[in-house]
């Protein structure tokens, strides 16, 4: 049973560029959440997707957007990258009936230069 | 003031010691309390979670929640070098979908 997978593993982008990160949830999960984890900090909630809709959003600007596909996989898009966007981006999946049991992927490390 | 406060450590203990990790919080609406373990360059792994107040035990791990003091703890008995990691507390209220994490405590268990 594959767990949560994310791609790519690492990414280097230049300020002002756009980036797309991808996530495949654990088999059977229907809900995907995205988090940003800066070095030495805990994960910060960006947003959660369920039934292809954004269900709740954290304190992140509109430059951060997402999408969920019919197969429950998800994408995180970040436009107009800033140096401060450099972080580990984590995807977590869960069943909507048990949102507390979240399973995290290994993350995508984004470096903005 | 952050909603969840967690001492970043590092905390260094000898193998076999009992480890106590703690978090405080300010939002009385939090009802679900989780503990995650994160190894270097990996995603967080859910260790255990509790609903409302009380204790929960799973093997060498015990989670405690004191809602009156807005204080949660994770105890690790007979700590092992393989327990060396960052431990994150996390919380959520009943109606919301957003999970709030502490900054994490780095634990080192010396052989």
mmCIF file of C-alpha atoms in Angstrom, chain A:
data_model
loop_
_atom_site.group_PDB
_atom_site.id
_atom_site.type_symbol
_atom_site.label_atom_id
_atom_site.label_comp_id
_atom_site.label_asym_id
_atom_site.label_seq_id
_atom_site.Cartn_x
_atom_site.Cartn_y
_atom_site.Cartn_z
ATOM 1 C CA UNK A 1 0.000 0.000 0.000
ATOM 2 C CA UNK A 2 1.696 3.167 -1.221
ATOM 3 C CA UNK A 3 1.729 6.031 1.194
ATOM 4 C CA UNK A 4 1.564 9.686 0.261
ATOM 5 C CA UNK A 5 3.888 10.534 -2.592
ATOM 6 C CA UNK A 6 5.113 13.959 -3.682
ATOM 7 C CA UNK A 7 7.032 15.234 -6.668
ATOM 8 C CA UNK A 8 9.517 16.610 -7.302
ATOM 9 C CA UNK A 9 11.789 15.989 -4.307
ATOM 10 C CA UNK A 10 13.796 19.167 -4.774
ATOM 11 C CA UNK A 11 13.280 22.267 -6.850
ATOM 12 C CA UNK A 12 15.284 25.444 -7.427
ATOM 13 C CA UNK A 13 13.488 28.474 -8.850
ATOM 14 C CA UNK A 14 14.231 32.151 -9.385
ATOM 15 C CA UNK A 15 12.300 35.019 -7.811
ATOM 16 C CA UNK A 16 9.203 35.881 -9.822
ATOM 17 C CA UNK A 17 8.836 32.435 -11.361
ATOM 18 C CA UNK A 18 5.929 30.063 -10.870
ATOM 19 C CA UNK A 19 6.056 26.524 -9.490
ATOM 20 C CA UNK A 20 3.730 23.502 -9.387
ATOM 21 C CA UNK A 21 4.077 20.769 -6.798
ATOM 22 C CA UNK A 22 2.226 17.462 -6.980
ATOM 23 C CA UNK A 23 0.808 15.041 -4.435
ATOM 24 C CA UNK A 24 -0.795 11.605 -4.608
ATOM 25 C CA UNK A 25 -2.706 10.684 -1.446
ATOM 26 C CA UNK A 26 -2.564 7.407 0.437
ATOM 27 C CA UNK A 27 -4.813 4.792 -1.140
ATOM 28 C CA UNK A 28 -8.423 5.280 -0.043
ATOM 29 C CA UNK A 29 -7.954 8.840 1.229
ATOM 30 C CA UNK A 30 -10.168 11.563 -0.218
ATOM 31 C CA UNK A 31 -8.829 14.706 1.485
ATOM 32 C CA UNK A 32 -5.550 16.493 0.827
ATOM 33 C CA UNK A 33 -3.984 19.277 2.874
ATOM 34 C CA UNK A 34 -0.892 21.308 2.031
ATOM 35 C CA UNK A 35 1.574 22.739 4.538
ATOM 36 C CA UNK A 36 4.646 24.950 4.378
ATOM 37 C CA UNK A 37 7.479 24.154 6.782
ATOM 38 C CA UNK A 38 10.272 26.694 7.141
ATOM 39 C CA UNK A 39 13.601 25.570 8.587
ATOM 40 C CA UNK A 40 13.326 25.044 12.338
ATOM 41 C CA UNK A 41 9.565 25.637 12.375
ATOM 42 C CA UNK A 42 6.461 23.494 12.495
ATOM 43 C CA UNK A 43 4.285 23.014 9.396
ATOM 44 C CA UNK A 44 1.951 25.916 8.565
ATOM 45 C CA UNK A 45 -1.447 25.046 7.075
ATOM 46 C CA UNK A 46 -1.914 26.440 3.558
ATOM 47 C CA UNK A 47 -5.247 24.882 2.525
ATOM 48 C CA UNK A 48 -7.262 21.683 2.350
ATOM 49 C CA UNK A 49 -9.061 20.131 -0.620
ATOM 50 C CA UNK A 50 -12.035 17.784 -0.548
ATOM 51 C CA UNK A 51 -14.312 16.833 -3.442
ATOM 52 C CA UNK A 52 -12.170 19.009 -5.724
ATOM 53 C CA UNK A 53 -12.996 22.132 -3.708
ATOM 54 C CA UNK A 54 -10.873 24.232 -1.345
ATOM 55 C CA UNK A 55 -12.504 23.586 2.013
ATOM 56 C CA UNK A 56 -10.418 25.781 4.309
ATOM 57 C CA UNK A 57 -7.483 28.119 3.856
ATOM 58 C CA UNK A 58 -4.742 29.267 6.187
ATOM 59 C CA UNK A 59 -3.119 32.682 6.303
ATOM 60 C CA UNK A 60 -1.451 32.558 2.882
ATOM 61 C CA UNK A 61 -1.779 35.048 0.002
ATOM 62 C CA UNK A 62 -3.622 34.350 -3.235
ATOM 63 C CA UNK A 63 -0.284 33.596 -4.889
ATOM 64 C CA UNK A 64 -0.802 30.155 -3.388
ATOM 65 C CA UNK A 65 -3.469 28.162 -5.189
ATOM 66 C CA UNK A 66 -4.342 24.539 -5.556
ATOM 67 C CA UNK A 67 -6.359 21.949 -7.314
ATOM 68 C CA UNK A 68 -7.694 18.491 -6.582
ATOM 69 C CA UNK A 69 -8.395 16.017 -9.347
ATOM 70 C CA UNK A 70 -11.154 13.363 -9.531
ATOM 71 C CA UNK A 71 -8.622 10.690 -8.487
ATOM 72 C CA UNK A 72 -7.983 12.768 -5.286
ATOM 73 C CA UNK A 73 -4.447 13.753 -6.284
ATOM 74 C CA UNK A 74 -3.609 17.402 -5.842
ATOM 75 C CA UNK A 75 -1.394 20.219 -7.042
ATOM 76 C CA UNK A 76 -0.058 23.273 -5.238
ATOM 77 C CA UNK A 77 0.795 26.283 -7.397
ATOM 78 C CA UNK A 78 2.787 29.267 -6.221
ATOM 79 C CA UNK A 79 3.055 32.346 -8.452
ATOM 80 C CA UNK A 80 5.487 35.268 -8.330
ATOM 81 C CA UNK A 81 7.911 33.420 -6.080
ATOM 82 C CA UNK A 82 9.615 35.316 -3.264
ATOM 83 C CA UNK A 83 12.808 34.408 -1.420
ATOM 84 C CA UNK A 84 10.628 33.802 1.654
ATOM 85 C CA UNK A 85 8.791 31.015 -0.149
ATOM 86 C CA UNK A 86 11.857 28.798 0.256
ATOM 87 C CA UNK A 87 10.686 25.939 2.477
ATOM 88 C CA UNK A 88 9.677 22.292 2.645
ATOM 89 C CA UNK A 89 6.181 21.855 1.202
ATOM 90 C CA UNK A 90 4.311 18.958 2.726
ATOM 91 C CA UNK A 91 1.205 17.215 1.504
ATOM 92 C CA UNK A 92 -0.964 15.263 3.942
ATOM 93 C CA UNK A 93 -3.924 13.023 3.173
ATOM 94 C CA UNK A 94 -6.774 11.711 5.298
ATOM 95 C CA UNK A 95 -10.304 10.322 5.168
ATOM 96 C CA UNK A 96 -12.909 13.037 5.494
ATOM 97 C CA UNK A 97 -14.569 10.903 8.174
ATOM 98 C CA UNK A 98 -11.372 10.992 10.275
ATOM 99 C CA UNK A 99 -9.494 14.225 9.560
ATOM 100 C CA UNK A 100 -7.288 13.819 12.630
ATOM 101 C CA UNK A 101 -5.367 10.883 11.155
ATOM 102 C CA UNK A 102 -3.264 12.693 8.614
ATOM 103 C CA UNK A 103 -0.489 10.909 6.738
ATOM 104 C CA UNK A 104 2.299 13.093 5.401
ATOM 105 C CA UNK A 105 4.417 12.711 2.321
ATOM 106 C CA UNK A 106 8.192 13.267 2.307
ATOM 107 C CA UNK A 107 7.802 16.821 1.057
ATOM 108 C CA UNK A 108 9.195 18.927 -1.764
ATOM 109 C CA UNK A 109 12.090 21.180 -0.831
ATOM 110 C CA UNK A 110 11.755 24.455 -2.741
ATOM 111 C CA UNK A 111 14.656 26.886 -2.928
ATOM 112 C CA UNK A 112 14.035 30.340 -4.387
ATOM 113 C CA UNK A 113 17.143 32.264 -5.445
#
